[in-house]
Amino acid sequence: MIETLERDLCAAFCAGLEVHPVPSGYAVSSSFTDGSGDKITFYIVETPDGFVVEDDGDYLASLIARGIHIEAGARGKMLDAILDEARAYWDRETLEIKSEVFPPDQLGARAIDFLSSLIRVRDLALITRDRVRSAFRDDFIAAVSGRFDNLIEITENVAPANDLSEFPADIVLRPLGANGRTGAVYLVNTNDKLNEALLAWRELEDHPHNNIALMAVLEESEFKHISRRKFQRAQNRRMPMPIFRGDETGTLDFIGREMKIPI
């Protein structure tokens, strides 16, 4: 029974496995397919120091073309963790996934690990928008905490003042000392969140006695989920709108200046 089971499993896993010589080494077409039905393929390349296993870079390029961020946030962390387990990495210039160099006697095991990572990486496209939004909040709070440790108190989902009770901020930053202004931060990565921040900004203008630094912190600069017209409207009303991804340090400097706390 065991021998039959082993034979059947081996036949199932090896079925469809094809190896072809190519100029760089060998192309290995597996029996596993991606969402489009194409077989997952990788390449074995011999180097002076051993072997390297790599893909052609098309998959990560397709994610970027679809507007899926892989350099930071939830997807970036997931990608790095998956590849670390297979002792692999992705080239930021070519977008190829590559293994570390390894000796010939490890070829079989390392090829299996690499193929497993390619299969798991396909899950990057399945991460929901809610998880990405949560990652934005988590990354922002971590950055603010690290920069202004012992200088501010951080609370979430509360109104920064009684006059703004209908517009609770995502993050409220209160200086612990006598100096500085309360910061009301609206984390923006959708049109609805931008509208919410703009309504709060207009309400704040009607209550100038509140010493509040209201800011709409945009997640990224490409406006994939935000109307440029809505952004223009908010900008023309002079609502402070730093952009977080790609310039986290600059965003924290901006917040420090608006709140008038040490930066």
JSON list of N, CA and C in Angstrom, two decimals, residues 123-153:
[
{"chain": "A", "resi": 123, "resn": "ASP", "atom": "N", "xyz": [-0.09, 34.59, -3.79]},
{"chain": "A", "resi": 123, "resn": "ASP", "atom": "CA", "xyz": [-1.13, 35.04, -2.86]},
{"chain": "A", "resi": 123, "resn": "ASP", "atom": "C", "xyz": [-1.07, 36.55, -2.61]},
{"chain": "A", "resi": 124, "resn": "LEU", "atom": "N", "xyz": [0.02, 37.19, -3.05]},
{"chain": "A", "resi": 124, "resn": "LEU", "atom": "CA", "xyz": [0.14, 38.63, -2.83]},
{"chain": "A", "resi": 124, "resn": "LEU", "atom": "C", "xyz": [-1.05, 39.39, -3.42]},
{"chain": "A", "resi": 125, "resn": "ALA", "atom": "N", "xyz": [-1.52, 38.95, -4.56]},
{"chain": "A", "resi": 125, "resn": "ALA", "atom": "CA", "xyz": [-2.62, 39.64, -5.24]},
{"chain": "A", "resi": 125, "resn": "ALA", "atom": "C", "xyz": [-3.94, 39.44, -4.51]},
{"chain": "A", "resi": 126, "resn": "LEU", "atom": "N", "xyz": [-3.99, 38.52, -3.55]},
{"chain": "A", "resi": 126, "resn": "LEU", "atom": "CA", "xyz": [-5.25, 38.20, -2.88]},
{"chain": "A", "resi": 126, "resn": "LEU", "atom": "C", "xyz": [-5.42, 38.96, -1.58]},
{"chain": "A", "resi": 127, "resn": "ILE", "atom": "N", "xyz": [-4.39, 39.69, -1.13]},
{"chain": "A", "resi": 127, "resn": "ILE", "atom": "CA", "xyz": [-4.51, 40.45, 0.11]},
{"chain": "A", "resi": 127, "resn": "ILE", "atom": "C", "xyz": [-5.59, 41.51, -0.07]},
{"chain": "A", "resi": 128, "resn": "THR", "atom": "N", "xyz": [-6.54, 41.55, 0.80]},
{"chain": "A", "resi": 128, "resn": "THR", "atom": "CA", "xyz": [-7.66, 42.46, 0.64]},
{"chain": "A", "resi": 128, "resn": "THR", "atom": "C", "xyz": [-7.28, 43.90, 0.93]},
{"chain": "A", "resi": 129, "resn": "ARG", "atom": "N", "xyz": [-8.09, 44.81, 0.42]},
{"chain": "A", "resi": 129, "resn": "ARG", "atom": "CA", "xyz": [-7.86, 46.24, 0.64]},
{"chain": "A", "resi": 129, "resn": "ARG", "atom": "C", "xyz": [-7.92, 46.58, 2.12]},
{"chain": "A", "resi": 130, "resn": "ASP", "atom": "N", "xyz": [-8.76, 45.87, 2.90]},
{"chain": "A", "resi": 130, "resn": "ASP", "atom": "CA", "xyz": [-8.84, 46.15, 4.32]},
{"chain": "A", "resi": 130, "resn": "ASP", "atom": "C", "xyz": [-7.52, 45.87, 5.01]},
{"chain": "A", "resi": 131, "resn": "ARG", "atom": "N", "xyz": [-6.84, 44.79, 4.61]},
{"chain": "A", "resi": 131, "resn": "ARG", "atom": "CA", "xyz": [-5.56, 44.48, 5.22]},
{"chain": "A", "resi": 131, "resn": "ARG", "atom": "C", "xyz": [-4.52, 45.52, 4.85]},
{"chain": "A", "resi": 132, "resn": "VAL", "atom": "N", "xyz": [-4.55, 46.01, 3.62]},
{"chain": "A", "resi": 132, "resn": "VAL", "atom": "CA", "xyz": [-3.61, 47.04, 3.20]},
{"chain": "A", "resi": 132, "resn": "VAL", "atom": "C", "xyz": [-3.88, 48.32, 3.97]},
{"chain": "A", "resi": 133, "resn": "ARG", "atom": "N", "xyz": [-5.18, 48.65, 4.15]},
{"chain": "A", "resi": 133, "resn": "ARG", "atom": "CA", "xyz": [-5.54, 49.86, 4.89]},
{"chain": "A", "resi": 133, "resn": "ARG", "atom": "C", "xyz": [-5.06, 49.74, 6.34]},
{"chain": "A", "resi": 134, "resn": "SER", "atom": "N", "xyz": [-5.23, 48.56, 6.93]},
{"chain": "A", "resi": 134, "resn": "SER", "atom": "CA", "xyz": [-4.76, 48.33, 8.29]},
{"chain": "A", "resi": 134, "resn": "SER", "atom": "C", "xyz": [-3.24, 48.48, 8.37]},
{"chain": "A", "resi": 135, "resn": "ALA", "atom": "N", "xyz": [-2.54, 48.02, 7.35]},
{"chain": "A", "resi": 135, "resn": "ALA", "atom": "CA", "xyz": [-1.08, 48.13, 7.35]},
{"chain": "A", "resi": 135, "resn": "ALA", "atom": "C", "xyz": [-0.66, 49.59, 7.31]},
{"chain": "A", "resi": 136, "resn": "PHE", "atom": "N", "xyz": [-1.38, 50.42, 6.55]},
{"chain": "A", "resi": 136, "resn": "PHE", "atom": "CA", "xyz": [-1.09, 51.85, 6.50]},
{"chain": "A", "resi": 136, "resn": "PHE", "atom": "C", "xyz": [-1.20, 52.46, 7.89]},
{"chain": "A", "resi": 137, "resn": "ARG", "atom": "N", "xyz": [-2.27, 52.16, 8.59]},
{"chain": "A", "resi": 137, "resn": "ARG", "atom": "CA", "xyz": [-2.45, 52.66, 9.95]},
{"chain": "A", "resi": 137, "resn": "ARG", "atom": "C", "xyz": [-1.33, 52.18, 10.87]},
{"chain": "A", "resi": 138, "resn": "ASP", "atom": "N", "xyz": [-1.04, 50.87, 10.81]},
{"chain": "A", "resi": 138, "resn": "ASP", "atom": "CA", "xyz": [0.00, 50.30, 11.68]},
{"chain": "A", "resi": 138, "resn": "ASP", "atom": "C", "xyz": [1.36, 50.93, 11.39]},
{"chain": "A", "resi": 139, "resn": "ASP", "atom": "N", "xyz": [1.69, 51.08, 10.11]},
{"chain": "A", "resi": 139, "resn": "ASP", "atom": "CA", "xyz": [2.98, 51.66, 9.74]},
{"chain": "A", "resi": 139, "resn": "ASP", "atom": "C", "xyz": [3.08, 53.12, 10.18]},
{"chain": "A", "resi": 140, "resn": "PHE", "atom": "N", "xyz": [1.98, 53.85, 10.04]},
{"chain": "A", "resi": 140, "resn": "PHE", "atom": "CA", "xyz": [1.99, 55.26, 10.44]},
{"chain": "A", "resi": 140, "resn": "PHE", "atom": "C", "xyz": [2.17, 55.39, 11.94]},
{"chain": "A", "resi": 141, "resn": "ILE", "atom": "N", "xyz": [1.42, 54.62, 12.72]},
{"chain": "A", "resi": 141, "resn": "ILE", "atom": "CA", "xyz": [1.53, 54.69, 14.18]},
{"chain": "A", "resi": 141, "resn": "ILE", "atom": "C", "xyz": [2.93, 54.31, 14.63]},
{"chain": "A", "resi": 142, "resn": "ALA", "atom": "N", "xyz": [3.50, 53.27, 14.02]},
{"chain": "A", "resi": 142, "resn": "ALA", "atom": "CA", "xyz": [4.86, 52.85, 14.38]},
{"chain": "A", "resi": 142, "resn": "ALA", "atom": "C", "xyz": [5.86, 53.96, 14.08]},
{"chain": "A", "resi": 143, "resn": "ALA", "atom": "N", "xyz": [5.70, 54.62, 12.96]},
{"chain": "A", "resi": 143, "resn": "ALA", "atom": "CA", "xyz": [6.63, 55.69, 12.59]},
{"chain": "A", "resi": 143, "resn": "ALA", "atom": "C", "xyz": [6.51, 56.88, 13.54]},
{"chain": "A", "resi": 144, "resn": "VAL", "atom": "N", "xyz": [5.29, 57.26, 13.87]},
{"chain": "A", "resi": 144, "resn": "VAL", "atom": "CA", "xyz": [5.07, 58.40, 14.77]},
{"chain": "A", "resi": 144, "resn": "VAL", "atom": "C", "xyz": [5.58, 58.06, 16.17]},
{"chain": "A", "resi": 145, "resn": "SER", "atom": "N", "xyz": [5.31, 56.84, 16.63]},
{"chain": "A", "resi": 145, "resn": "SER", "atom": "CA", "xyz": [5.77, 56.43, 17.96]},
{"chain": "A", "resi": 145, "resn": "SER", "atom": "C", "xyz": [7.29, 56.45, 18.04]},
{"chain": "A", "resi": 146, "resn": "GLY", "atom": "N", "xyz": [7.94, 55.94, 17.00]},
{"chain": "A", "resi": 146, "resn": "GLY", "atom": "CA", "xyz": [9.39, 55.92, 17.00]},
{"chain": "A", "resi": 146, "resn": "GLY", "atom": "C", "xyz": [10.01, 57.31, 16.96]},
{"chain": "A", "resi": 147, "resn": "ARG", "atom": "N", "xyz": [9.37, 58.24, 16.28]},
{"chain": "A", "resi": 147, "resn": "ARG", "atom": "CA", "xyz": [9.92, 59.58, 16.13]},
{"chain": "A", "resi": 147, "resn": "ARG", "atom": "C", "xyz": [9.65, 60.47, 17.34]},
{"chain": "A", "resi": 148, "resn": "PHE", "atom": "N", "xyz": [8.42, 60.40, 17.89]},
{"chain": "A", "resi": 148, "resn": "PHE", "atom": "CA", "xyz": [8.02, 61.33, 18.94]},
{"chain": "A", "resi": 148, "resn": "PHE", "atom": "C", "xyz": [7.82, 60.63, 20.28]},
{"chain": "A", "resi": 149, "resn": "ASP", "atom": "N", "xyz": [8.57, 59.58, 20.51]},
{"chain": "A", "resi": 149, "resn": "ASP", "atom": "CA", "xyz": [8.47, 58.83, 21.76]},
{"chain": "A", "resi": 149, "resn": "ASP", "atom": "C", "xyz": [8.67, 59.75, 22.96]},
{"chain": "A", "resi": 150, "resn": "ASN", "atom": "N", "xyz": [7.79, 59.63, 23.96]},
{"chain": "A", "resi": 150, "resn": "ASN", "atom": "CA", "xyz": [7.83, 60.43, 25.19]},
{"chain": "A", "resi": 150, "resn": "ASN", "atom": "C", "xyz": [7.47, 61.90, 24.97]},
{"chain": "A", "resi": 151, "resn": "LEU", "atom": "N", "xyz": [7.06, 62.27, 23.76]},
{"chain": "A", "resi": 151, "resn": "LEU", "atom": "CA", "xyz": [6.68, 63.66, 23.48]},
{"chain": "A", "resi": 151, "resn": "LEU", "atom": "C", "xyz": [5.18, 63.80, 23.24]},
{"chain": "A", "resi": 152, "resn": "ILE", "atom": "N", "xyz": [4.52, 62.70, 22.86]},
{"chain": "A", "resi": 152, "resn": "ILE", "atom": "CA", "xyz": [3.10, 62.78, 22.53]},
{"chain": "A", "resi": 152, "resn": "ILE", "atom": "C", "xyz": [2.35, 61.57, 23.09]},
{"chain": "A", "resi": 153, "resn": "GLU", "atom": "N", "xyz": [1.04, 61.74, 23.21]},
{"chain": "A", "resi": 153, "resn": "GLU", "atom": "CA", "xyz": [0.14, 60.63, 23.54]},
{"chain": "A", "resi": 153, "resn": "GLU", "atom": "C", "xyz": [-0.68, 60.32, 22.30]}
]
